[in-house]
Coordinates of N, CA and C in Angstrom, one line a residue:
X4 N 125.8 72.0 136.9 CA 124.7 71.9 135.9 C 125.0 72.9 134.8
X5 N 124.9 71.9 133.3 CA 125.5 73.0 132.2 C 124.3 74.1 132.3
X6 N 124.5 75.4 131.7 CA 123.4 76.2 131.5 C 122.9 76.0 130.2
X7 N 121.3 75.6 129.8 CA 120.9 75.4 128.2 C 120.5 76.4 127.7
X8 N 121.1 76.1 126.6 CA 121.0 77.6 125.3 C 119.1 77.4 125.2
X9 N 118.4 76.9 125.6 CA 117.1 77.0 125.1 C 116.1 77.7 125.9
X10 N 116.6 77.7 127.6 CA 116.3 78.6 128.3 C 116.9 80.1 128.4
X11 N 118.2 80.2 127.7 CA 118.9 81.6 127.6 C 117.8 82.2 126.6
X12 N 117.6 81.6 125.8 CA 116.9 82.2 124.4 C 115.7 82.4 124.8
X13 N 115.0 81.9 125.6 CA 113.2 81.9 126.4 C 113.6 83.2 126.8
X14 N 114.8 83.4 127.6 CA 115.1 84.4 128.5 C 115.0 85.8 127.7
X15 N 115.8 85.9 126.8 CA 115.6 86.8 125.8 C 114.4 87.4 125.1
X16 N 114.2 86.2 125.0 CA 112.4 86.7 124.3 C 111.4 87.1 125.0
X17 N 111.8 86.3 126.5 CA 110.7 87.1 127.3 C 111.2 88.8 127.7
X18 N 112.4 88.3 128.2 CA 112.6 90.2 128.3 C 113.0 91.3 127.1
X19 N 112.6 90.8 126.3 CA 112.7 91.5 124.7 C 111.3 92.0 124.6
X20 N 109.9 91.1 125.4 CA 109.1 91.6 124.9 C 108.7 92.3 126.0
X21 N 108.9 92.2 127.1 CA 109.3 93.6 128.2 C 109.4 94.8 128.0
X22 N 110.6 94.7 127.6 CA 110.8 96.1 127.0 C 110.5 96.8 126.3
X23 N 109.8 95.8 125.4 CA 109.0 96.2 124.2 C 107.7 97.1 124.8
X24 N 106.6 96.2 126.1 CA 106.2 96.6 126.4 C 106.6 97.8 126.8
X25 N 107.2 98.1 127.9 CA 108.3 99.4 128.8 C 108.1 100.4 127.6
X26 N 108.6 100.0 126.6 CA 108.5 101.2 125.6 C 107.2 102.1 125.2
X27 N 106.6 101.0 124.9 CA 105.1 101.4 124.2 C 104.4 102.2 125.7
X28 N 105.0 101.7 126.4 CA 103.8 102.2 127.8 C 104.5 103.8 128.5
X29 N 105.6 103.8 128.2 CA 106.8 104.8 128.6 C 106.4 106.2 127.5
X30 N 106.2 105.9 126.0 CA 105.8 106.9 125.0 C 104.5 107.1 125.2
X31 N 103.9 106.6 125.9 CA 102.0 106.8 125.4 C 101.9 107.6 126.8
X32 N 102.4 107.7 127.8 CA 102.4 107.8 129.7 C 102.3 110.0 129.4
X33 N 103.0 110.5 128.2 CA 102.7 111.3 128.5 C 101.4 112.1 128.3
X34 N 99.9 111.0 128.2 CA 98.5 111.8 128.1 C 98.4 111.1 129.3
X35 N 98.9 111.1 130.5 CA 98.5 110.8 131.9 C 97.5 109.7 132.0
X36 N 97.3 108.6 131.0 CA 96.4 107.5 130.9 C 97.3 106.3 132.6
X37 N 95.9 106.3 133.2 CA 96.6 106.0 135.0 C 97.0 104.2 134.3
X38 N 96.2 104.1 133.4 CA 96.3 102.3 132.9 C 97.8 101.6 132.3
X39 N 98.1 102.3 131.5 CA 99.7 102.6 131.2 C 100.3 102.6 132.1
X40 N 100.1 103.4 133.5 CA 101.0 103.9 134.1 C 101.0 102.3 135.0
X41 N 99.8 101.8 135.6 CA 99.5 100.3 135.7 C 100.5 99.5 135.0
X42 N 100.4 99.4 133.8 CA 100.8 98.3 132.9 C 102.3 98.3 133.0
X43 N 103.1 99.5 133.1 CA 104.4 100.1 133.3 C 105.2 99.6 134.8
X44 N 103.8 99.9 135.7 CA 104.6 99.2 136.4 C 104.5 97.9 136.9
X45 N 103.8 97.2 136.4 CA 103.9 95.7 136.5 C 104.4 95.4 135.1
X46 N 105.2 95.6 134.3 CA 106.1 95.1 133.4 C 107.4 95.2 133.8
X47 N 107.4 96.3 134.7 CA 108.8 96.4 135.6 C 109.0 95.5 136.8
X48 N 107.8 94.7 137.4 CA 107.5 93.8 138.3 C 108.4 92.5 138.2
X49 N 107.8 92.3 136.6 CA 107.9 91.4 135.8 C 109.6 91.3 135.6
X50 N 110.1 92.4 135.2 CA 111.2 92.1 134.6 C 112.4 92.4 135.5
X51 N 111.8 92.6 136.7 CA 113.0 92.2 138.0 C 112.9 90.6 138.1
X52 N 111.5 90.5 138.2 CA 111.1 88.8 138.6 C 112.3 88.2 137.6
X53 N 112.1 88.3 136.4 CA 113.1 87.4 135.1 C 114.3 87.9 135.7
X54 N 115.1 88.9 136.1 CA 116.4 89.2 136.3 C 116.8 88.1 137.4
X55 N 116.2 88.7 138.6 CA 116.7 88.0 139.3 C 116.5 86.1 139.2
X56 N 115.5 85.9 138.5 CA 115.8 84.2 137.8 C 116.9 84.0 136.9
X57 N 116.9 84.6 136.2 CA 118.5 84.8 135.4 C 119.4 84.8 135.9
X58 N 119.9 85.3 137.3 CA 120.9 85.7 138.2 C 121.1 84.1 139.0
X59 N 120.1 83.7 139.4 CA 119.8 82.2 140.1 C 120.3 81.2 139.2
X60 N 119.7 81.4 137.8 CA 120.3 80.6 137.0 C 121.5 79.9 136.4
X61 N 122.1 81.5 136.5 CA 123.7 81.3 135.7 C 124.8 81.1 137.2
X62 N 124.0 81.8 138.3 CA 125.2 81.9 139.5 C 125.2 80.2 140.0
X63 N 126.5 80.2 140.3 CA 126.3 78.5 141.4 C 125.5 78.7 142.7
X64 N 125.2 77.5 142.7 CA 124.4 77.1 144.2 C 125.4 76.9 145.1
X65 N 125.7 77.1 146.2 CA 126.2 76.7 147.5 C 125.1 76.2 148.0
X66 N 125.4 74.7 148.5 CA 124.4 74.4 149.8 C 125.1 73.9 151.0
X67 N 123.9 74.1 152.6 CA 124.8 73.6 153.5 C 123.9 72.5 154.0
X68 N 124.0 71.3 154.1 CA 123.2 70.5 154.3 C 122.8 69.7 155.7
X69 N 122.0 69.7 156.0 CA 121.7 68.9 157.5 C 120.6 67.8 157.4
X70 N 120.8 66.7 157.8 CA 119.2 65.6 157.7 C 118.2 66.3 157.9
X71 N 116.9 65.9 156.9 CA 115.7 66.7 156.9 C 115.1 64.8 156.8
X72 N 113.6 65.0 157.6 CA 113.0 63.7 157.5 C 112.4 64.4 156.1
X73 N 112.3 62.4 155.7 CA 111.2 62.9 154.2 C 109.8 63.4 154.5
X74 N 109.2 63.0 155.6 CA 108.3 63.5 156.2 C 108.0 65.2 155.9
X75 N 108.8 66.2 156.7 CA 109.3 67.2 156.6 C 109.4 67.9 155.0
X76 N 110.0 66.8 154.3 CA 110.1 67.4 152.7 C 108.8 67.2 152.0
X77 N 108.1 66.2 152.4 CA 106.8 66.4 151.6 C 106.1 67.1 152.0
X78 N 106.0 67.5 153.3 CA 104.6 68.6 153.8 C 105.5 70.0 153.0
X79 N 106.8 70.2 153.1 CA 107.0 71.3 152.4 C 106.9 71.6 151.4
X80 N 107.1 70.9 150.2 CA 106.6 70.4 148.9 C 105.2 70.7 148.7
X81 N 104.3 70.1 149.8 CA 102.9 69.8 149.4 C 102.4 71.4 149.8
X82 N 102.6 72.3 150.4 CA 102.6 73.7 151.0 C 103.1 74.4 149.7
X83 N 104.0 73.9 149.4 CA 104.8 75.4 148.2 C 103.9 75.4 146.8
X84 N 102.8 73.8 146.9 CA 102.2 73.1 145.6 C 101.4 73.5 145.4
X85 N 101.2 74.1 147.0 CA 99.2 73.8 147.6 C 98.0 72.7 146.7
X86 N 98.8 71.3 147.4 CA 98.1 70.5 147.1 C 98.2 70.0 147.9
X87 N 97.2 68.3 147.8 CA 96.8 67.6 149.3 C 98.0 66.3 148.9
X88 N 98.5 65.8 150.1 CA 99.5 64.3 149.8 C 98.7 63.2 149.8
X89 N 99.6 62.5 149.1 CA 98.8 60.8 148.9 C 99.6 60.0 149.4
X90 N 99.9 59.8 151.0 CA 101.0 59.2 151.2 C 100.6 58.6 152.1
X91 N 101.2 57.6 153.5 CA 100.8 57.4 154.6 C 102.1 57.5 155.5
X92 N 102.4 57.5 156.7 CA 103.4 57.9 157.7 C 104.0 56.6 157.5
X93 N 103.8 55.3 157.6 CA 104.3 54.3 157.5 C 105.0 54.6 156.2
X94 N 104.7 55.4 154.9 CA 105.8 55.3 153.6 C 107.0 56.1 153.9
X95 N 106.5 57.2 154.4 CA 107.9 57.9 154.9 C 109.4 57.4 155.7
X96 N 108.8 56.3 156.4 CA 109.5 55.7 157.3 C 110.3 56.8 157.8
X97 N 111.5 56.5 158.9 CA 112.2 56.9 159.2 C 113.7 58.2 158.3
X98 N 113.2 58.1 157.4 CA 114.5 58.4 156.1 C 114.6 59.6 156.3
X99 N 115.8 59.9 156.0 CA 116.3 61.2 155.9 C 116.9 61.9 154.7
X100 N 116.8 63.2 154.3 CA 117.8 63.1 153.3 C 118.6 64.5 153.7
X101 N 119.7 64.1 153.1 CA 120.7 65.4 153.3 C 120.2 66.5 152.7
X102 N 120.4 67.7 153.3 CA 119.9 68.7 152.0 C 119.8 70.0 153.2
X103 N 119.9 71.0 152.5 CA 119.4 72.5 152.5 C 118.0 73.0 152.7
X104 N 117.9 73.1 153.8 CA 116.3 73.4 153.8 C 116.1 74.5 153.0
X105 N 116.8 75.6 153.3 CA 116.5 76.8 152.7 C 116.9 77.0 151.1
X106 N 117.7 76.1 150.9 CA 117.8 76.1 149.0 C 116.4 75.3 148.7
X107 N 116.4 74.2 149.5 CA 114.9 73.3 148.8 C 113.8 73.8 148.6
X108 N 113.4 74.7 150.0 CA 112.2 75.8 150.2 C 112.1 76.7 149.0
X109 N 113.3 76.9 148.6 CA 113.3 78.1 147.1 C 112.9 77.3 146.1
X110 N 113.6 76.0 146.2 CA 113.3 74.4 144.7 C 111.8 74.7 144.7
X111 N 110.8 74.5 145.7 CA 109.9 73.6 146.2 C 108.9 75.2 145.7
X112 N 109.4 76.8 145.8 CA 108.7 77.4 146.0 C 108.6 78.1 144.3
X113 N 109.6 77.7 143.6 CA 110.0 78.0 142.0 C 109.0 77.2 141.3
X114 N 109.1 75.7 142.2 CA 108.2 74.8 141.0 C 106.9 75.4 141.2
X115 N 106.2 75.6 142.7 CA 104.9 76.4 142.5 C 104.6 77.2 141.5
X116 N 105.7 77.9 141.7 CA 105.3 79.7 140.6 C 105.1 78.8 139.5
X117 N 106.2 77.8 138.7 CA 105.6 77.3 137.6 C 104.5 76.5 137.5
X118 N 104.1 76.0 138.5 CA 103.4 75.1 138.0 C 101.8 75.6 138.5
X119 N 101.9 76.5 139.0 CA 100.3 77.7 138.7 C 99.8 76.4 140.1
X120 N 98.4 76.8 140.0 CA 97.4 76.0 140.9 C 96.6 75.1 140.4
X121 N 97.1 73.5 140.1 CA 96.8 72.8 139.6 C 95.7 72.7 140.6
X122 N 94.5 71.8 139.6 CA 93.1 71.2 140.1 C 93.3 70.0 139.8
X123 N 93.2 69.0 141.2 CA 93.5 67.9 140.8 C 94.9 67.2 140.8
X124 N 95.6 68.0 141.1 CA 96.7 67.6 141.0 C 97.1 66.8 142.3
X125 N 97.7 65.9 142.4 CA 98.5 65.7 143.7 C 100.1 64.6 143.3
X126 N 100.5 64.7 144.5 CA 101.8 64.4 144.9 C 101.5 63.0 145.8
X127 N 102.8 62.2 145.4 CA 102.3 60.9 145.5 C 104.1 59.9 146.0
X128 N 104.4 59.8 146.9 CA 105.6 59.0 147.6 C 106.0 57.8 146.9
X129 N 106.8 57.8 145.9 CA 106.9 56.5 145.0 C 107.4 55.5 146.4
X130 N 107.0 53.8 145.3 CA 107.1 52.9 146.9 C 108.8 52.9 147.1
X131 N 109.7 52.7 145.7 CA 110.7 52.9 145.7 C 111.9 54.0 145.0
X132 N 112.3 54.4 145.2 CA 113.3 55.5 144.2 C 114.2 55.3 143.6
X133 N 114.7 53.9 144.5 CA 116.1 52.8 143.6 C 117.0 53.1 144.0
X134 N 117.9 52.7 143.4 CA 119.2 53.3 143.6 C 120.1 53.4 142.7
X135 N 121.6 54.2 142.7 CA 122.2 54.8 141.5 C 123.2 52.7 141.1
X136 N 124.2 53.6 140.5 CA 125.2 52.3 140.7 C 125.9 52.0 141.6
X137 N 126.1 53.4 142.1 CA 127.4 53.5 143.5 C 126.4 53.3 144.5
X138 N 124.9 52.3 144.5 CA 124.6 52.0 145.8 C 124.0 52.9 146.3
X139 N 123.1 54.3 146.2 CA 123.0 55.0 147.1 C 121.2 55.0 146.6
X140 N 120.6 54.9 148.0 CA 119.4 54.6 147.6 C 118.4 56.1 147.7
X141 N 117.3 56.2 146.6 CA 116.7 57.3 146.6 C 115.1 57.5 146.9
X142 N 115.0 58.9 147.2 CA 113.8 59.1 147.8 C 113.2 59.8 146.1
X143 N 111.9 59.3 146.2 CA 111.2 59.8 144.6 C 109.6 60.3 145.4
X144 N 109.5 61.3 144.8 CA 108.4 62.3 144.9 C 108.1 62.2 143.4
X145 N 106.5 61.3 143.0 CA 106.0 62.1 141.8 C 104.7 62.7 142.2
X146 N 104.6 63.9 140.8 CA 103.5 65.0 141.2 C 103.3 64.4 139.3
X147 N 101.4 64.1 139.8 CA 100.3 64.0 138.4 C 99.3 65.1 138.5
X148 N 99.0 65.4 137.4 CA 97.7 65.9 136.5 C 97.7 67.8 136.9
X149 N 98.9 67.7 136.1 CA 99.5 69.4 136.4 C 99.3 69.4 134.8
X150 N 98.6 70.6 134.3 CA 98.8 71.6 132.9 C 99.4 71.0 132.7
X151 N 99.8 71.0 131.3 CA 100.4 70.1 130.2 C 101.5 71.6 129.9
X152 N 101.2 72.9 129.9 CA 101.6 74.1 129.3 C 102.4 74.8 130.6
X153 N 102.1 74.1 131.9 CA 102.7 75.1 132.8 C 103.9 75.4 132.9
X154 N 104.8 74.3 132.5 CA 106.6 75.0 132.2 C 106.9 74.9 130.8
X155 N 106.5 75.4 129.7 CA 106.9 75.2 128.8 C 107.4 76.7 128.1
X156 N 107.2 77.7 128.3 CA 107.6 78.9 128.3 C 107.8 79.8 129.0
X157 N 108.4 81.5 129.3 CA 108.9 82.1 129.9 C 109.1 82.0 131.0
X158 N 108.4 82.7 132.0 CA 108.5 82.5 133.3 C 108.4 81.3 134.3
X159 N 107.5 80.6 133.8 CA 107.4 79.3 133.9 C 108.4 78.2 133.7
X160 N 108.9 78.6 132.6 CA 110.6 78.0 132.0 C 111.2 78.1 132.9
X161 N 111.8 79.6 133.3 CA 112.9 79.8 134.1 C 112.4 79.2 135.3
X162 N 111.3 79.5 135.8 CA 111.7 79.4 137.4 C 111.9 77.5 137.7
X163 N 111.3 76.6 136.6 CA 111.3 75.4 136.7 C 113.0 75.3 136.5
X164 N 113.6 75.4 135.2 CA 114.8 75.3 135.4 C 116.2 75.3 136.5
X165 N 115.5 77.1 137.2 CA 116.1 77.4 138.5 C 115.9 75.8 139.5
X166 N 114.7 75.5 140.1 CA 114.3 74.9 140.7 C 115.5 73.6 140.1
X167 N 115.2 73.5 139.0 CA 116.0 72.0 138.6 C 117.3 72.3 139.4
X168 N 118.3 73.4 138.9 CA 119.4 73.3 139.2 C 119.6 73.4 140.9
X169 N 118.8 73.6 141.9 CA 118.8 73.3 143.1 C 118.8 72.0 143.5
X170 N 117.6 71.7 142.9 CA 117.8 70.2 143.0 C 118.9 69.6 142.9
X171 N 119.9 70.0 141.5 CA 120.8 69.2 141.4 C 121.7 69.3 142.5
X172 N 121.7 70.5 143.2 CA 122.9 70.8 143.6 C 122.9 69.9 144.9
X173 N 121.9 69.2 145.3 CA 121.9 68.1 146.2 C 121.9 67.0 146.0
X174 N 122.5 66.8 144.1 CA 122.7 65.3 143.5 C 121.9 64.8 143.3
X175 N 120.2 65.6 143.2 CA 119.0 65.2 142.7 C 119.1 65.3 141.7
X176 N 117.3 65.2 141.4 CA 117.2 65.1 139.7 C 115.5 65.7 139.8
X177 N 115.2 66.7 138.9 CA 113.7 67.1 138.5 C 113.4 66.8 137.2
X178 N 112.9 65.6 137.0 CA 112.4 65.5 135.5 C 111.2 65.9 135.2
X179 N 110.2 66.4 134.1 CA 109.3 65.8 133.7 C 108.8 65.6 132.1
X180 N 107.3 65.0 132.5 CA 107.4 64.0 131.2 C 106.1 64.1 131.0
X181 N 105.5 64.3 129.7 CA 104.3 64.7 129.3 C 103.7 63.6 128.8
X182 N 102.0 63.5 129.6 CA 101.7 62.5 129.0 C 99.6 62.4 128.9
X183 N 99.9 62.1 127.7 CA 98.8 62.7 127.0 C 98.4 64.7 127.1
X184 N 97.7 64.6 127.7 CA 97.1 66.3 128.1 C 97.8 67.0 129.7
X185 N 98.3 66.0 130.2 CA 98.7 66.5 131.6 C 100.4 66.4 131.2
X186 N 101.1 67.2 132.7 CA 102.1 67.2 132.8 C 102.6 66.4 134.1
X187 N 103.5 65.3 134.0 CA 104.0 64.7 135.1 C 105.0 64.7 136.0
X188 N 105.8 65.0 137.3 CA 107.4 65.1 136.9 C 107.3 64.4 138.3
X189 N 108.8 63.9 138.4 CA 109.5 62.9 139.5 C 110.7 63.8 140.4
X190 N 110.8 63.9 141.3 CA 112.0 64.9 142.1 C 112.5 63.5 142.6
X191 N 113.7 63.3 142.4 CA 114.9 62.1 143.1 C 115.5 63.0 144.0
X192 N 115.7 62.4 145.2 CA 116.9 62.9 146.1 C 117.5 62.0 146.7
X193 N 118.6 61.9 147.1 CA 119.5 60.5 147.5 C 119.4 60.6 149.0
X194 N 118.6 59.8 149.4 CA 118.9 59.7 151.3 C 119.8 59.7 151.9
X195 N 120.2 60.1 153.0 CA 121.7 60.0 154.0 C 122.0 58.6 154.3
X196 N 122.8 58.4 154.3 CA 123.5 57.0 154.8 C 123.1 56.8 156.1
X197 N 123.3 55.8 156.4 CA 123.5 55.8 157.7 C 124.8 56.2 158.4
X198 N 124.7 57.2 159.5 CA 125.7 57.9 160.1 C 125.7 59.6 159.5
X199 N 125.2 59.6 158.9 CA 125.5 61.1 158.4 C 124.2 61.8 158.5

């Protein structure tokens, strides 16, 4: 996954204005004001949180993968969302997909942080996910009527981006797509073959 110059720059700005904070709160700290001392240290909260997304970001993913039922990936999904599913057991069928539990659990727990605690929102088992050219058929999770604003800047940015590039690293895909006032997105993951 290339890294985009538009999230390095988010990156920037957000911990530019960090600092900025850190500063103002670092010079004023010496009239013992306890609120400062508060604000100081949740700016420093904050700007481990961005580091270590920065670190996620630019480093590669290793994954080690073992069949997960899709079953299994939507209740984990729907847990990291805390939202309710729209699905029935008969959609899930039997299917499996290759993957990393414990990279997806981070995908699945990144998109939360961005995407706040939608009202209304739910997650929804598309009937089909299709398939690529080379044949390989997919599993499609879309999630409706999330903030229109929830990944569109800093923190929110990164952690959605992180999340994307996990995804990819399992030859998925996290899109999304804004439509009217809400925000929409689709997670693709390519199911196991049979045999694998």
């Amino acid at each position: 996954m290339r890294v985009d110059p538009r999230v390095l720059a988010e990156a920037e700005h957000v911990l530019g204005n960090l600092f900025h904070r850190l500063r103002y709160c670092f010079q004023r700290m010496s009239a013992q004001n306890q609120g400062e001392v508060e604000t100081a240290q949740q700016a420093l909260g904050e700007l481990e949180e961005i580091a270590a997304l920065l670190l996620d970001y630019a480093n590669p993913v290793e994954v080690q993968v073992k069949p997960l039922r899709v079953e299994a990936i939507l209740q984990s999904l729907a847990r990291a969302l805390c939202i309710d599913l729209s699905w029935s057991r008969a959609e899930a069928r039997a299917a499996t997909v290759c993957a990393d539990p414990a990279c997806l659990a981070e995908a699945f727990r990144l998109m939360g942080s961005s995407l706040g605690r939608p009202s209304g929102a739910r997650l929804r088992l598309a009937a089909s996910g299709g398939r690529d050219d080379a044949g390989t058929e997919w599993l499609a999770i879309e999630g409706r009527g999330f903030e229109r604003s929830a990944i569109g800047r800093g923190r929110g940015l990164l952690a959605w981006s992180v999340a994307q590039k996990f995804i990819a690293a399992h030859g998925g895909v996290l899109e999304e797509q804004l439509s009217g006032s809400a925000l929409e997105w689709v997670l693709r993951l390519p199911l196991c073959e049979d045999g694998q």
